[in-house]
Coordinates of C-alpha atoms and ligand atoms in Angstrom, one line a residue:
M1 CA 80.9 67.6 77.7
V2 CA 78.0 69.8 76.4
R3 CA 77.7 73.2 77.7
V4 CA 75.2 76.0 77.1
A5 CA 76.8 78.9 75.3
G6 CA 77.0 82.3 77.0
G7 CA 77.2 82.7 80.8
P8 CA 78.3 85.4 83.2
P9 CA 81.5 87.4 82.8
G10 CA 84.7 85.5 83.8
T11 CA 83.4 82.3 82.2
I12 CA 83.3 80.5 79.0
D13 CA 80.0 78.7 78.5
G14 CA 79.1 79.6 82.2
V15 CA 82.1 77.9 83.8
S16 CA 84.6 80.1 85.6
L17 CA 87.9 80.6 83.8
V18 CA 91.3 81.3 85.3
V19 CA 94.5 82.1 83.6
Q20 CA 97.6 80.7 85.3
K21 CA 101.1 81.8 84.4
Y22 CA 104.1 79.9 85.5
G23 CA 107.6 81.5 85.3
G24 CA 110.9 79.9 84.5
T25 CA 111.8 78.7 88.0
S26 CA 108.3 77.2 88.4
V27 CA 109.0 74.9 85.4
A28 CA 112.7 74.6 85.7
D29 CA 113.0 70.8 85.7
P30 CA 110.8 67.7 85.2
D31 CA 109.8 67.5 88.9
R32 CA 108.7 71.2 88.8
I33 CA 106.7 70.6 85.6
M34 CA 104.9 67.6 87.2
A35 CA 104.2 69.7 90.3
V36 CA 102.7 72.4 88.1
A37 CA 100.7 69.8 86.2
D38 CA 99.3 68.5 89.5
H39 CA 98.1 72.0 90.4
I40 CA 96.5 72.6 87.0
V41 CA 94.7 69.3 87.2
A42 CA 93.5 70.1 90.7
T43 CA 92.2 73.5 89.6
R44 CA 90.4 71.9 86.7
R45 CA 88.8 69.3 89.0
E46 CA 87.6 72.0 91.3
G47 CA 85.4 73.0 88.3
H48 CA 87.4 75.8 86.7
D49 CA 88.3 76.2 83.1
V50 CA 92.1 76.8 82.9
V51 CA 94.2 78.6 80.3
V52 CA 97.9 78.3 81.2
V53 CA 100.8 80.5 80.1
V54 CA 104.4 79.2 80.6
S55 CA 107.9 80.6 80.4
A56 CA 111.0 78.8 79.1
M57 CA 112.5 76.4 81.6
G58 CA 114.9 77.8 84.2
K59 CA 117.6 79.9 82.6
T60 CA 116.9 78.8 79.0
T61 CA 116.2 82.3 77.6
D62 CA 119.6 83.5 79.1
E63 CA 121.4 80.5 77.6
L64 CA 119.9 81.0 74.2
E65 CA 120.8 84.7 74.3
A66 CA 124.4 83.8 75.2
L67 CA 124.5 81.2 72.4
A68 CA 123.5 83.8 69.9
H69 CA 126.3 86.1 71.0
E70 CA 128.8 83.2 70.5
V71 CA 128.0 83.2 66.8
S72 CA 127.3 86.9 66.2
A73 CA 128.5 90.2 67.7
M74 CA 125.1 91.9 67.1
P75 CA 122.6 89.2 66.4
S76 CA 119.8 90.0 64.0
P77 CA 116.7 90.9 66.0
R78 CA 114.4 88.8 63.8
E79 CA 116.6 85.7 64.2
M80 CA 117.0 86.3 67.9
D81 CA 113.2 86.2 68.2
M82 CA 113.1 83.0 66.2
L83 CA 115.7 81.5 68.6
L84 CA 114.2 82.7 71.9
T85 CA 110.7 81.6 71.2
S86 CA 112.0 78.0 71.0
G87 CA 112.4 78.1 74.8
E88 CA 108.7 78.4 75.5
R89 CA 107.9 75.8 72.9
I90 CA 109.7 73.2 75.0
S91 CA 107.8 74.0 78.2
I92 CA 104.3 74.0 76.6
A93 CA 104.8 70.6 75.1
L94 CA 106.3 69.0 78.2
L95 CA 103.6 70.5 80.5
C96 CA 100.8 69.2 78.2
M97 CA 102.3 65.7 78.3
A98 CA 102.4 65.8 82.1
I99 CA 98.8 67.0 82.3
I100 CA 97.6 64.4 79.8
D101 CA 99.3 61.7 81.9
R102 CA 97.2 62.8 84.8
G103 CA 94.0 62.1 82.9
E104 CA 93.1 65.6 81.7
H105 CA 92.9 66.9 78.2
A106 CA 95.5 69.5 77.3
V107 CA 96.6 71.2 74.1
S108 CA 99.6 73.4 73.5
F109 CA 99.7 76.6 71.5
T110 CA 102.6 78.8 70.3
G111 CA 101.9 82.5 70.7
S112 CA 101.0 82.7 67.0
Q113 CA 98.6 79.8 67.3
A114 CA 97.0 81.4 70.3
G115 CA 96.3 84.5 68.3
I116 CA 98.7 86.9 69.9
V117 CA 99.2 89.5 67.2
T118 CA 101.9 92.1 67.7
D119 CA 103.5 95.0 66.0
T120 CA 106.7 94.4 64.0
T121 CA 109.3 95.6 66.6
H122 CA 111.5 92.5 67.1
R123 CA 112.6 91.8 70.7
K124 CA 110.1 94.2 72.3
A125 CA 107.0 93.8 70.3
K126 CA 103.7 95.2 71.5
I127 CA 100.5 93.2 71.5
V128 CA 98.0 94.9 69.1
E129 CA 95.3 92.2 69.1
V130 CA 94.4 88.9 70.7
K131 CA 92.3 86.6 68.5
A132 CA 91.6 84.0 71.1
D133 CA 89.0 81.9 69.2
R134 CA 91.2 78.8 69.1
L135 CA 91.8 79.0 72.8
R136 CA 88.0 79.4 73.4
E137 CA 87.3 76.4 71.3
A138 CA 89.9 74.2 73.1
V139 CA 88.5 75.2 76.4
S140 CA 84.9 74.6 75.3
D141 CA 86.1 71.1 74.2
G142 CA 87.2 70.5 77.8
A143 CA 90.9 71.0 77.3
V144 CA 93.4 72.9 79.3
A145 CA 95.0 75.3 76.8
V146 CA 98.7 75.8 77.4
V147 CA 100.2 78.8 75.7
A148 CA 103.8 79.7 75.1
G149 CA 104.4 83.0 76.9
F150 CA 106.5 86.0 75.7
Q151 CA 105.8 85.5 72.0
G152 CA 103.4 86.4 69.2
V153 CA 103.2 86.8 65.5
S154 CA 103.6 90.3 63.9
T155 CA 101.2 92.0 61.5
A156 CA 103.9 91.1 58.9
L157 CA 103.6 87.4 59.9
D158 CA 107.0 87.1 61.6
V159 CA 107.6 85.5 65.0
T160 CA 108.2 88.2 67.6
T161 CA 109.0 88.4 71.3
L162 CA 107.5 90.8 73.9
G163 CA 110.7 91.7 75.8
R164 CA 112.2 90.0 78.8
G165 CA 109.6 89.0 81.4
G166 CA 107.0 89.1 78.6
S167 CA 105.1 86.0 79.6
D168 CA 103.4 88.1 82.3
T169 CA 102.0 90.3 79.6
T170 CA 100.9 87.3 77.6
A171 CA 99.0 86.0 80.6
V172 CA 97.3 89.3 81.4
A173 CA 96.4 89.9 77.7
L174 CA 94.8 86.4 77.5
A175 CA 92.9 87.0 80.8
A176 CA 91.6 90.2 79.3
A177 CA 90.6 88.7 75.9
L178 CA 88.9 85.7 77.5
G179 CA 87.3 87.7 80.3
A180 CA 88.9 85.5 82.9
E181 CA 87.9 86.0 86.5
S182 CA 91.5 86.4 87.5
C183 CA 95.1 86.1 86.2
E184 CA 97.3 84.1 88.6
I185 CA 101.0 84.8 88.2
Y186 CA 102.9 81.9 89.8
T187 CA 106.5 82.5 90.6
D188 CA 109.3 81.6 93.1
V189 CA 108.3 84.1 95.8
A190 CA 105.0 84.3 97.7
G191 CA 103.9 87.6 96.2
V192 CA 105.0 91.2 95.9
F193 CA 107.2 92.3 98.8
T194 CA 108.3 95.7 100.3
A195 CA 111.7 94.9 98.7
D196 CA 113.2 92.0 96.7
P197 CA 113.1 89.3 99.4
R198 CA 116.3 87.9 98.0
I199 CA 118.1 91.2 99.0
V200 CA 116.1 91.9 102.2
P201 CA 115.2 88.7 103.9
G202 CA 112.9 90.6 106.3
A203 CA 110.8 92.1 103.5
R204 CA 107.0 92.0 104.1
R205 CA 104.5 90.6 101.6
L206 CA 101.9 93.2 100.5
E207 CA 98.4 91.8 100.5
K208 CA 96.8 94.2 98.1
L209 CA 98.1 96.9 95.8
S210 CA 96.4 99.3 93.3
Y211 CA 97.5 99.1 89.7
E212 CA 99.2 102.5 90.2
E213 CA 101.4 101.4 93.1
M214 CA 102.4 98.2 91.2
L215 CA 103.2 100.3 88.1
D216 CA 105.7 102.3 90.0
L217 CA 107.2 99.3 91.7
A218 CA 107.5 97.6 88.3
A219 CA 108.8 100.7 86.5
T220 CA 111.6 101.1 89.1
G221 CA 112.8 97.5 89.0
S222 CA 110.6 95.1 90.9
R223 CA 110.8 92.5 88.2
V224 CA 108.3 90.2 89.9
L225 CA 105.8 91.6 87.3
A226 CA 106.8 93.0 83.9
L227 CA 105.9 96.6 83.6
R228 CA 103.9 96.1 80.4
S229 CA 101.7 93.4 82.1
V230 CA 100.8 95.9 84.8
E231 CA 99.9 98.6 82.2
Y232 CA 97.8 96.0 80.4
A233 CA 96.1 94.9 83.6
R234 CA 95.2 98.4 84.5
N235 CA 93.9 99.3 81.1
H236 CA 91.7 96.2 80.9
K237 CA 90.9 95.9 84.6
V238 CA 92.3 92.4 84.9
R239 CA 92.6 91.2 88.5
V240 CA 96.1 89.9 89.1
H241 CA 97.1 87.5 91.9
V242 CA 100.9 87.1 92.3
R243 CA 101.7 83.9 94.3
S244 CA 104.1 81.0 94.8
S245 CA 104.2 77.8 92.8
F246 CA 106.3 76.3 95.6
T247 CA 104.1 76.9 98.6
W248 CA 100.8 77.6 96.8
E249 CA 99.8 80.0 99.6
P250 CA 97.7 83.1 98.8
G251 CA 99.9 86.0 97.6
T252 CA 99.4 89.6 96.5
W253 CA 96.3 91.0 94.7
I254 CA 96.7 93.8 92.2
V255 CA 93.4 95.4 91.7
E256 CA 91.6 98.6 90.9
E257 CA 91.9 101.4 93.5
E258 CA 89.1 100.8 96.0
A259 CA 87.5 103.2 98.4
G260 CA 89.1 102.8 101.8
M261 CA 92.2 101.1 100.4
E262 CA 95.1 102.0 102.7
H263 CA 98.2 103.5 101.3
A264 CA 101.5 103.2 103.1
I265 CA 103.7 106.3 102.8
I266 CA 106.2 104.0 101.2
S267 CA 105.0 100.8 99.6
G268 CA 108.4 99.5 98.7
V269 CA 112.1 100.0 97.9
T270 CA 113.2 98.7 94.5
D271 CA 116.5 98.2 92.8
D272 CA 117.4 98.0 89.2
T273 CA 120.8 97.1 87.8
S274 CA 119.7 96.7 84.2
E275 CA 120.7 100.2 83.1
A276 CA 123.9 102.0 82.1
K277 CA 124.7 105.7 82.1
I278 CA 126.1 107.8 79.3
T279 CA 127.4 111.3 79.8
L280 CA 127.8 113.6 76.9
E281 CA 130.5 116.1 78.0
Q282 CA 130.8 119.8 77.4
V283 CA 128.0 120.4 74.9
P284 CA 127.3 123.9 73.9
D285 CA 124.3 125.3 75.9
R286 CA 122.0 126.4 73.2
P287 CA 118.4 125.7 72.1
G288 CA 118.0 122.5 70.1
V289 CA 120.9 120.4 71.4
A290 CA 118.9 118.2 73.8
A291 CA 116.3 117.8 71.0
K292 CA 118.9 116.6 68.6
V293 CA 120.5 114.2 71.1
F294 CA 117.3 112.5 72.2
R295 CA 115.8 112.4 68.7
A296 CA 118.8 110.5 67.4
L297 CA 118.5 108.0 70.2
A298 CA 114.7 107.7 69.7
D299 CA 115.3 107.0 66.0
E300 CA 117.4 104.0 67.0
A301 CA 114.6 102.8 69.4
I302 CA 116.8 103.3 72.4
N303 CA 114.7 103.7 75.6
V304 CA 116.2 106.5 77.5
D305 CA 115.1 106.6 81.1
M306 CA 116.5 109.2 83.5
I307 CA 118.0 112.4 82.1
V308 CA 120.0 115.0 83.9
Q309 CA 121.4 118.2 82.4
N310 CA 123.9 120.2 84.5
V311 CA 123.7 123.9 85.0
S312 CA 125.9 125.4 82.4
T313 CA 129.3 127.0 83.0
E314 CA 130.8 129.2 80.4
G315 CA 128.2 128.2 77.8
H316 CA 128.8 124.5 78.1
T317 CA 127.0 121.7 80.0
D318 CA 127.1 118.0 80.5
I319 CA 124.1 115.8 79.7
S320 CA 123.7 112.4 81.4
F321 CA 121.1 109.8 80.8
T322 CA 120.4 106.2 81.6
L323 CA 119.4 103.5 79.2
P324 CA 119.1 99.6 79.1
K325 CA 122.5 97.9 79.1
E326 CA 121.4 95.9 76.1
D327 CA 121.1 99.1 74.1
L328 CA 124.5 100.4 75.0
S329 CA 126.5 99.3 72.0
R330 CA 123.9 100.8 69.6
A331 CA 123.9 104.0 71.7
H332 CA 127.7 104.2 71.4
K333 CA 127.4 104.4 67.6
V334 CA 124.8 107.1 67.9
M335 CA 127.0 109.1 70.4
E336 CA 130.1 109.0 68.2
Q337 CA 128.0 110.6 65.4
L338 CA 126.3 113.1 67.8
R339 CA 129.5 114.2 69.4
E340 CA 130.5 115.8 66.2
D341 CA 127.0 117.0 65.3
V342 CA 126.5 118.9 68.6
D343 CA 130.2 119.8 69.2
A344 CA 130.6 118.0 72.5
T345 CA 134.1 117.3 73.7
G346 CA 133.4 113.6 74.2
F347 CA 131.2 111.1 76.0
T348 CA 131.7 108.5 78.8
S349 CA 129.7 105.5 79.7
D350 CA 129.3 103.5 82.9
E351 CA 127.8 100.0 82.9
H352 CA 128.3 99.6 86.6
I353 CA 125.5 101.7 88.0
G354 CA 122.3 100.7 89.8
R355 CA 119.2 102.6 90.7
V356 CA 117.5 102.5 94.1
S357 CA 114.0 103.9 94.4
L358 CA 111.4 104.5 97.1
V359 CA 107.9 104.2 95.9
G360 CA 104.7 105.1 97.7
A361 CA 101.4 107.0 97.1
G362 CA 101.6 108.5 100.5
M363 CA 104.9 110.3 99.7
K364 CA 103.0 113.2 98.0
T365 CA 101.9 114.5 101.4
N366 CA 105.1 113.6 103.3
P367 CA 107.8 116.1 102.4
G368 CA 110.6 114.6 104.5
V369 CA 111.0 111.4 102.5
A370 CA 113.6 112.6 100.1
A371 CA 115.8 114.2 102.8
T372 CA 115.7 111.0 104.9
M373 CA 116.6 108.9 101.9
F374 CA 119.6 111.0 101.1
E375 CA 120.7 111.0 104.8
V376 CA 120.4 107.2 104.9
L377 CA 122.6 106.9 101.8
A378 CA 125.1 109.4 103.2
R379 CA 125.3 107.4 106.4
E380 CA 126.2 104.3 104.4
S381 CA 128.8 106.3 102.4
V382 CA 126.8 105.7 99.2
N383 CA 127.5 108.4 96.6
I384 CA 124.4 109.6 94.7
E385 CA 125.2 110.2 91.0
M386 CA 121.7 111.1 89.7
I387 CA 118.4 111.9 91.3
S388 CA 114.9 111.9 89.8
T389 CA 111.6 112.3 91.5
S390 CA 107.9 112.1 90.8
S391 CA 105.1 112.7 93.2
I392 CA 105.1 109.1 94.3
R393 CA 108.7 108.0 93.8
I394 CA 112.3 109.0 94.4
S395 CA 115.1 107.3 92.5
C396 CA 118.9 107.6 93.0
V397 CA 121.5 106.3 90.7
V398 CA 124.5 104.9 92.6
Q399 CA 127.3 102.5 91.9
E400 CA 126.1 98.9 91.3
A401 CA 128.3 97.7 94.1
D402 CA 126.4 99.9 96.6
V403 CA 122.9 98.7 95.6
V404 CA 122.4 95.9 98.1
K405 CA 123.7 98.0 101.0
A406 CA 121.5 100.9 100.0
V407 CA 118.3 98.8 99.6
R408 CA 118.8 97.1 103.0
A409 CA 119.5 100.4 104.8
L410 CA 116.5 102.1 103.3
H411 CA 114.2 99.2 104.1
D412 CA 115.4 99.4 107.6
A413 CA 115.3 103.2 108.0
F414 CA 111.7 103.4 106.8
E415 CA 110.7 100.4 108.9
L416 CA 109.1 98.7 105.9
E417 CA 109.0 95.3 107.7
K418 CA 106.2 96.7 109.8
A419 CA 102.7 96.9 108.5
Ligands
LIG1 P1 109.4 84.3 87.0 O1 110.5 83.5 86.3 O2 108.5 83.5 87.8 O3 108.8 85.3 86.0 P2 111.1 86.5 88.0 O4 112.5 86.1 88.3 O5 110.8 87.2 86.7 O6 110.2 85.2 88.1 O7 110.4 87.3 89.1 C1 110.4 86.9 90.5 C2 111.6 87.5 91.2 O8 111.4 88.9 91.4 C3 111.8 87.0 92.6 O9 112.6 85.8 92.7 C4 112.4 88.2 93.3 O10 113.8 88.0 93.5 C5 112.3 89.3 92.3 N1 111.7 90.5 93.0 C6 112.2 91.8 92.8 N2 111.6 92.6 93.6 C7 110.6 92.0 94.2 C8 109.5 92.4 95.1 N3 109.3 93.6 95.4 N4 108.7 91.4 95.5 C9 108.8 90.1 95.1 N5 109.8 89.7 94.3 C10 110.7 90.6 93.8
LIG2 N1 111.4 83.5 79.0 C1 111.3 84.9 78.9 C2 112.3 85.6 79.8 O1 113.1 84.9 80.4 C3 110.0 85.4 79.1 C4 109.5 85.3 80.5 O2 110.0 84.4 81.3 O3 108.6 86.0 80.9 O4 112.4 86.8 79.8
LIG3 MG1 109.3 87.2 85.2

């Protein structure tokens, strides 16, 4: 096929280009892979160029992680990346085979071959550059380019991964680099809902969201889109369409804030059980203590999230913070050292916490939201352990066992099932 070079934005050689990303459940078994191949071929035959990003099949990434922990108490991050990237390699090859069987040309690429260049932080590398020339060439040659999500090659030429859920980021980064007309994120639900539809069956699908609203939903636990992918989409103005690979119906658009876009007071209630809480007890209340604690954690690349320091009594105070569960064992090491350095009496940690958040741009001008949230949780006998607020979100840390109850009660109380 000969094409004229150039063409309008959102095209390669004048043909419209879409990036389609398929998550783990979308390619969980051979039947799913063939269904996805059918859809890609149909998109191609409608006249679009297609670049595909895939995740590892089903629970492969979890299984590989568990396998690593069977041979090592603290697996080397570099080797973990080498191991985990093998999951996506399986899916790209199988998907290409299925597409080729259907009479279309398809070529698979690892993250490195696709030109995804990252920094050198293993397990949560950041994309620093996308050199998409090979993908452009493949597409110009009439092929569907199928790229392994969640992985790249570092500036030091090592294989890296982008953190769990990172295939979303790969897809958005490729859509930006290729100037795609949109980035379709195919998953196992029909879009972004007012709460996780697996927890709240009556949750409502949102039709359109601004990047800012989606950022807050993602930041507080709506794992339907990885937070980094939303940041990337906002920074590069990539139009994202989250939709189902099971029903193929239209889903949720995430786009730039538009004039006249309506904002609900609350766009959603989210939950997150991926964090743990550490409390440093009875630290002397004097300048420099918090600085010392959080510098030491930062130096170990531990992502601290919420922080609460109590009012001091008799010159001593407790400092609590939340952090990803996977960073907990490294944090314990830091805390043992810190306890002596800052003269604390000790520290405790709790892995069984969860965070429930209300997110919504309209909250800014509706002062009663926090009060209602606390009343609802009280009515459900849910104890609030920590609270943090911003102008458009309120988060409460509660016991993990109370999360489902809390999410359902809040969704109900704020009548989120209604448009
Ligand atoms: P994939 O493997 O396709 O990347 P994920 O499991 O990462 O899929 O993300 C999809 C899941 O996100 C859904 O199955 C759903 O349970 C969960 N989820 C959490 N919050 C929301 C929400 N607000 N809207 C839609 N899905 C949500
Ligand atoms: N397979 C990786 C994960 O399970 C990346 C992804 O699916 O986005 O986190
Ligand atoms: Mg995901």
